[in-house]
Amino acid sequence: MYLLEKAPAKINLSLDVLYKRPDGYHEVEMVMTTIDLADRIELIVLQENKIEIESDNRFVPNDERNLAYRAAQLIKDTYNINKGVKIYIDKQIPVAAGLAGGSSDAAAVLRGLNTLWNLQLSLDTLAELGAKIGSDVSFCVYGSTALSTGRGEKIKELPAPPACWVVLANPGIGVSTQTIYQQLKIDHIQHPDTEGMVDAIEQGDFQSICDKVGNVLEPVTLKLCPEVKQIKQQMVEAGADAVLMSGSGPTVFSLVSQESRAYRIYNSLRGFCEQVYVVRMLGGRTELD
Ligand SMILES: C[C@@](CO)(OP(=O)(O)O)[C@H](O)COP(=O)(O)OP(=O)(O)OC[C@H]1O[C@@H](n2ccc(N)nc2=O)[C@H](O)[C@@H]1O
Ligand SMILES: Nc1ncnc2c1ncn2[C@@H]1O[C@H](COP(=O)(O)OP(=O)(O)O)[C@@H](O)[C@H]1O
């Protein structure tokens, strides 16, 4: 038995940190959505009771450090499954880039094994399981658009934002999420207007979404990775409607209403940046298929 599952990347349209919690995590308010840049996860049932990981990317671990491995282990342990699975990861999402590639792979494994092993678990149950793997996995289980609170695992789904183009540029430097959160100075934060962003999405108002983008981790990553500033400048000059770093970075994205301008931005960055993509915003659950 065999199943293919799509694992789309996310971008943070806004990311705010409220305070540092006693458990070491940060209390966040984030508006996230999915984009049409996706890993492909192949699941093959094994008769032997083991989990195998294979990937075409040398930065992706092929053992229990892999979030996809942990997702399979968690499902097996929680529901006493004595079968095995081989997980092949066709990696399209840049690694350690602020695009939740690992979390989305884990979420795809939860959804895929739920189908393959006929567990009949709801997405809400899978999202609860996902929170045990990482803060962004619950969001990735739904794969839609949402306001995420808590440490990121409390999800309120929102409508899909208006369709637009997303240009992504990654300078090819991996950034550790933990390091970025550690270096954030809570007292010096300029908070984005999360409520305004939620309203803009609910109204389907593209211009207002563009006006409200904001990420408190951006100035922190910028210090470690000055390329982020250059990429942002280049995108603005080439005609982006909005420009922001995603998550802990260092990937920068622009939102663009017109395809021709999206490709103008893409062309202006190609020589300068290792990885540049033009993709569509997804933002809705049904598009996972
Ligand atoms: C910053 C964000 C924004 O979407 O994404 P990425 O840039 O990683 O994609 C997330 O908050 C990342 O989520 P995720 O990558 O799942 O984090 P986890 O594995 O749970 O935690 C990694 C480390 O980040 C820190 N962390 C994470 C989440 C949070 N709310 N507060 C934290 O302080 C902790 O130090 C933790 O040890
Ligand atoms: N399936 C996976 N894909 C990518 N990275 C993974 C995976 N599983 C574990 N990792 C580890 O998680 C780290 C963060 O990866 P990723 O999820 O791509 O980035 P981010 O947290 O910035 O969104 C990587 O450095 C990698 O070692």
Coordinates of C-alpha atoms and ligand atoms in Angstrom, one line a residue:
M1 CA 0.0 0.0 0.0
Y2 CA 1.2 3.4 -1.0
L3 CA 0.1 7.1 -0.6
L4 CA 1.4 10.5 -1.8
E5 CA 0.8 13.5 0.3
K6 CA 1.6 17.2 -0.4
A7 CA 3.4 19.2 2.3
P8 CA 3.1 22.9 1.5
A9 CA 5.3 25.6 3.0
K10 CA 3.9 28.4 5.1
I11 CA 4.6 32.1 5.3
N12 CA 3.9 34.3 8.3
L13 CA 1.9 37.3 7.2
S14 CA 2.3 38.7 10.7
L15 CA 4.3 37.4 13.7
D16 CA 4.1 39.0 17.1
V17 CA 5.7 37.9 20.4
L18 CA 3.8 38.8 23.6
Y19 CA 6.1 37.5 26.3
K20 CA 8.5 34.8 27.3
R21 CA 6.8 32.0 29.2
P22 CA 8.1 30.1 32.2
D23 CA 8.5 27.0 30.1
G24 CA 11.1 28.8 27.9
Y25 CA 8.8 29.2 24.9
H26 CA 7.4 32.5 23.7
E27 CA 3.7 33.4 23.7
V28 CA 3.0 34.3 20.0
E29 CA 0.3 35.8 17.8
M30 CA 0.8 34.8 14.2
V31 CA -1.2 34.9 11.0
M32 CA 0.0 32.2 8.7
T33 CA -1.0 30.9 5.3
T34 CA 0.2 28.2 2.9
I35 CA 1.8 28.7 -0.5
D36 CA 2.2 26.5 -3.6
L37 CA 5.8 25.4 -2.8
A38 CA 5.6 21.9 -1.4
D39 CA 7.5 18.8 -0.5
R40 CA 6.1 15.6 -1.7
I41 CA 5.8 12.8 0.8
E42 CA 5.6 9.2 -0.3
L43 CA 4.4 6.7 2.3
I44 CA 4.9 2.9 1.6
V45 CA 3.5 0.4 4.2
L46 CA 6.2 -2.1 5.3
Q47 CA 5.4 -5.5 6.8
E48 CA 8.3 -5.1 9.1
N49 CA 7.7 -3.0 12.2
K50 CA 10.1 -0.1 11.5
I51 CA 10.3 3.5 10.2
E52 CA 12.6 4.3 7.3
I53 CA 13.4 7.8 6.0
E54 CA 14.9 8.6 2.6
S55 CA 15.4 12.0 1.1
D56 CA 17.1 13.7 -1.8
N57 CA 18.4 16.5 0.3
R58 CA 21.7 16.1 2.3
F59 CA 20.6 18.6 5.0
V60 CA 17.6 16.5 5.9
P61 CA 18.3 13.9 8.7
N62 CA 17.2 10.3 7.9
D63 CA 16.7 9.1 11.5
E64 CA 14.6 10.0 14.6
R65 CA 15.8 13.7 14.3
N66 CA 13.6 14.0 11.2
L67 CA 10.2 15.5 12.2
A68 CA 8.5 13.1 9.7
Y69 CA 10.0 10.2 11.5
R70 CA 8.7 11.6 14.8
A71 CA 5.2 11.9 13.4
A72 CA 5.2 8.3 12.3
Q73 CA 6.6 7.1 15.7
L74 CA 4.0 9.2 17.6
I75 CA 1.1 7.7 15.6
K76 CA 2.5 4.1 16.0
D77 CA 2.9 4.6 19.8
T78 CA -0.4 6.4 20.4
Y79 CA -2.5 3.9 18.5
N80 CA -0.5 0.7 19.0
I81 CA 0.3 0.1 15.3
N82 CA 2.6 -2.8 14.7
K83 CA 3.2 -2.1 11.0
G84 CA 6.1 -0.1 9.6
V85 CA 6.4 2.6 7.0
K86 CA 8.9 3.9 4.5
I87 CA 8.8 7.7 4.1
Y88 CA 10.4 9.2 1.0
I89 CA 10.8 13.0 1.2
D90 CA 11.1 14.8 -2.1
K91 CA 12.4 18.1 -0.7
Q92 CA 11.4 21.3 -2.6
I93 CA 11.1 23.6 0.4
P94 CA 14.5 25.2 1.5
V95 CA 15.7 23.8 4.8
A96 CA 15.9 25.9 8.0
A97 CA 14.4 28.8 6.1
G98 CA 11.4 30.0 8.1
L99 CA 9.0 28.1 5.8
A100 CA 8.2 25.2 8.1
G101 CA 9.3 22.5 5.7
G102 CA 10.0 20.0 8.5
S103 CA 6.8 20.8 10.3
S104 CA 4.8 20.4 7.1
D105 CA 6.4 17.1 6.3
A106 CA 5.4 15.9 9.8
A107 CA 1.9 17.1 9.3
A108 CA 1.7 15.3 5.9
V109 CA 2.8 12.1 7.6
L110 CA 0.1 12.4 10.3
R111 CA -2.6 13.0 7.6
G112 CA -1.2 10.3 5.3
L113 CA -0.9 7.5 8.0
N114 CA -4.4 8.4 9.3
T115 CA -5.6 7.5 5.8
L116 CA -3.2 4.6 5.1
W117 CA -3.9 2.9 8.4
N118 CA -7.6 3.8 8.4
L119 CA -7.5 5.5 11.9
Q120 CA -10.4 7.9 11.1
L121 CA -8.9 10.6 13.3
S122 CA -10.2 14.2 12.8
L123 CA -7.9 17.0 11.7
D124 CA -8.4 18.5 15.3
T125 CA -7.0 15.3 16.8
L126 CA -4.1 15.2 14.3
A127 CA -3.4 18.8 15.2
E128 CA -3.3 18.0 18.9
L129 CA -0.8 15.2 18.1
G130 CA 1.2 17.5 15.9
A131 CA 1.7 20.0 18.8
K132 CA 3.8 17.3 20.5
I133 CA 6.2 17.3 17.6
G134 CA 6.7 21.1 17.2
S135 CA 4.9 24.4 17.6
D136 CA 4.1 24.9 13.9
V137 CA 2.9 21.3 13.2
S138 CA -0.7 21.9 14.2
F139 CA -1.0 24.8 11.7
C140 CA 0.5 22.6 9.0
V141 CA -2.1 19.8 9.7
Y142 CA -4.9 22.1 8.6
G143 CA -2.7 23.6 5.8
S144 CA -5.0 26.6 5.4
T145 CA -4.9 30.2 6.8
A146 CA -5.0 30.8 10.5
L147 CA -4.4 32.9 13.6
S148 CA -2.0 30.8 15.7
T149 CA -1.6 31.7 19.4
G150 CA -0.1 30.0 22.5
R151 CA 3.4 28.8 21.4
G152 CA 1.8 28.5 17.9
E153 CA -0.3 25.4 18.5
K154 CA -3.7 27.0 19.1
I155 CA -5.3 27.4 15.7
K156 CA -8.2 29.6 14.7
E157 CA -8.8 29.0 11.0
L158 CA -9.4 32.0 8.7
P159 CA -10.7 32.4 5.2
A160 CA -8.1 32.1 2.4
P161 CA -6.7 35.6 1.5
P162 CA -7.3 36.9 -2.0
A163 CA -5.3 35.1 -4.7
C164 CA -1.9 36.7 -5.4
W165 CA 1.6 35.9 -6.3
V166 CA 4.3 35.2 -3.8
V167 CA 8.0 35.7 -4.7
L168 CA 10.4 34.0 -2.2
A169 CA 14.1 34.6 -1.9
N170 CA 16.5 32.7 0.3
P171 CA 20.1 33.7 0.7
G172 CA 21.1 30.1 1.2
I173 CA 22.0 30.5 4.9
G174 CA 20.2 28.3 7.4
V175 CA 19.0 30.0 10.6
S176 CA 18.2 28.3 13.9
T177 CA 14.8 29.2 15.2
Q178 CA 15.9 28.8 18.8
T179 CA 18.8 31.2 18.4
I180 CA 16.5 33.9 16.9
Y181 CA 14.0 33.6 19.7
Q182 CA 16.8 33.7 22.3
Q183 CA 18.2 36.9 20.8
L184 CA 14.8 38.7 20.8
K185 CA 14.7 41.7 23.2
I186 CA 11.1 41.6 24.4
D187 CA 11.1 45.2 25.7
H188 CA 12.1 46.7 22.4
I189 CA 9.4 45.1 20.2
Q190 CA 7.3 47.1 17.8
H191 CA 4.1 45.1 17.7
P192 CA 2.3 44.4 14.4
D193 CA -1.4 45.0 14.1
T194 CA -2.6 41.3 14.4
E195 CA -6.2 42.2 14.8
G196 CA -6.0 44.5 11.7
M197 CA -4.4 41.6 9.7
V198 CA -7.2 39.2 10.7
D199 CA -9.8 41.9 9.7
A200 CA -8.1 42.5 6.4
I201 CA -8.2 38.7 5.6
E202 CA -11.8 38.4 6.7
Q203 CA -12.7 41.3 4.4
G204 CA -10.6 39.9 1.6
D205 CA -8.8 43.2 1.3
F206 CA -5.5 42.7 -0.4
Q207 CA -4.2 46.2 0.0
S208 CA -4.9 46.2 3.7
I209 CA -3.2 42.8 4.1
C210 CA -0.1 44.3 2.4
D211 CA -0.3 47.4 4.8
K212 CA -0.5 45.2 7.9
V213 CA 2.4 42.7 7.3
G214 CA 4.9 42.7 10.2
N215 CA 7.3 40.3 11.9
V216 CA 9.1 41.1 15.2
L217 CA 11.8 38.5 14.5
E218 CA 12.9 40.3 11.4
P219 CA 15.3 42.8 13.0
V220 CA 16.9 40.0 15.0
T221 CA 17.6 37.8 12.0
L222 CA 18.7 40.9 10.0
K223 CA 21.7 41.4 12.4
L224 CA 22.9 37.8 11.8
C225 CA 22.1 37.8 8.1
P226 CA 22.4 41.3 6.4
E227 CA 21.4 39.8 3.1
V228 CA 17.8 40.0 4.3
K229 CA 17.9 43.8 4.1
Q230 CA 19.3 43.8 0.6
I231 CA 16.7 41.3 -0.6
K232 CA 13.9 43.4 0.9
Q233 CA 15.2 46.6 -0.8
Q234 CA 15.5 44.8 -4.1
M235 CA 12.0 43.5 -3.9
V236 CA 10.5 46.9 -3.0
E237 CA 12.4 48.6 -5.9
A238 CA 11.2 45.9 -8.3
G239 CA 7.6 46.7 -7.5
A240 CA 6.4 44.4 -4.6
D241 CA 3.1 45.2 -3.0
A242 CA 4.4 44.0 0.4
V243 CA 7.7 42.6 1.6
L244 CA 8.5 40.6 4.8
M245 CA 10.7 38.0 6.2
S246 CA 8.9 34.7 7.0
G247 CA 9.1 33.2 10.5
S248 CA 12.6 33.2 11.9
G249 CA 14.0 33.6 8.4
P250 CA 16.0 34.1 6.5
T251 CA 13.6 33.7 3.6
V252 CA 12.0 36.9 2.5
F253 CA 8.7 37.0 0.5
S254 CA 6.8 39.6 -1.4
L255 CA 3.1 39.6 -2.1
V256 CA 2.3 40.8 -5.6
S257 CA -1.1 41.2 -7.3
Q258 CA 0.2 41.1 -10.9
E259 CA 2.1 38.1 -12.5
S260 CA 4.3 40.4 -14.7
R261 CA 5.6 42.3 -11.6
A262 CA 6.2 39.0 -9.8
Y263 CA 8.5 37.9 -12.6
R264 CA 10.2 41.3 -12.6
I265 CA 11.1 40.8 -9.0
Y266 CA 12.1 37.2 -9.6
N267 CA 14.5 38.3 -12.4
S268 CA 16.0 41.1 -10.4
L269 CA 17.0 38.6 -7.6
R270 CA 18.1 35.6 -9.6
G271 CA 21.8 36.6 -9.9
F272 CA 22.0 37.7 -6.3
C273 CA 20.2 34.9 -4.4
E274 CA 20.7 31.2 -4.3
Q275 CA 17.1 30.2 -4.2
V276 CA 14.3 32.3 -5.8
Y277 CA 10.8 31.1 -6.5
V278 CA 7.5 32.5 -7.9
V279 CA 4.5 30.7 -6.5
R280 CA 0.8 31.2 -5.9
M281 CA -0.7 31.8 -2.4
L282 CA -2.8 28.8 -1.5
G283 CA -4.5 29.5 1.8
G284 CA -7.3 26.9 1.8
R285 CA -7.6 23.4 3.1
T286 CA -9.0 21.8 -0.1
E287 CA -5.8 22.7 -2.0
L288 CA -3.8 20.1 0.0
D289 CA -5.0 17.4 -2.5
Ligands
LIG1 C1 9.4 31.1 14.2 C2 8.3 30.2 13.7 C3 7.1 31.1 13.2 O1 6.2 30.3 12.5 O2 8.6 29.3 12.6 P1 10.0 29.0 11.7 O3 10.7 30.2 11.5 O4 10.8 28.0 12.6 O5 9.5 28.3 10.5 C4 7.7 29.3 14.8 O6 7.4 30.0 15.9 C5 8.7 28.2 15.2 O7 8.0 27.0 15.3 P2 8.8 25.6 15.3 O8 10.0 25.6 14.4 O9 7.8 24.5 15.1 O10 9.4 25.6 16.8 P3 9.7 24.4 17.8 O11 10.4 23.3 17.1 O12 8.5 24.1 18.6 O13 10.8 25.2 18.7 C6 12.1 25.4 18.3 C7 12.7 26.4 19.3 O14 12.2 27.7 19.1 C8 11.9 28.4 20.3 N1 10.4 28.8 20.3 C9 9.6 28.2 19.4 C10 8.2 28.6 19.4 C11 7.8 29.5 20.4 N2 6.5 29.9 20.4 N3 8.7 30.1 21.2 C12 10.0 29.7 21.2 O15 10.8 30.2 22.0 C13 12.2 27.5 21.4 O16 13.5 27.8 21.8 C14 12.3 26.1 20.8 O17 13.2 25.3 21.4
LIG2 N1 11.6 16.7 7.3 C1 12.5 17.7 7.5 N2 12.7 18.6 6.6 C2 13.6 19.6 6.9 N3 14.3 19.7 8.0 C3 14.1 18.8 9.0 C4 13.2 17.8 8.8 N4 13.2 17.1 9.9 C5 14.0 17.7 10.8 N5 14.6 18.7 10.2 C6 15.6 19.6 10.9 O1 14.8 20.8 11.3 C7 15.6 22.0 11.1 C8 14.6 23.1 10.7 O2 14.1 22.8 9.5 P1 12.8 23.5 8.7 O3 11.6 22.9 9.2 O4 13.1 23.3 7.3 O5 13.0 25.0 9.0 P2 12.2 26.1 9.8 O6 12.0 25.6 11.2 O7 13.1 27.3 9.7 O8 10.9 26.3 9.2 C9 16.6 21.6 10.0 O9 17.8 22.2 10.3 C10 16.7 20.1 10.0 O10 17.9 19.6 10.6

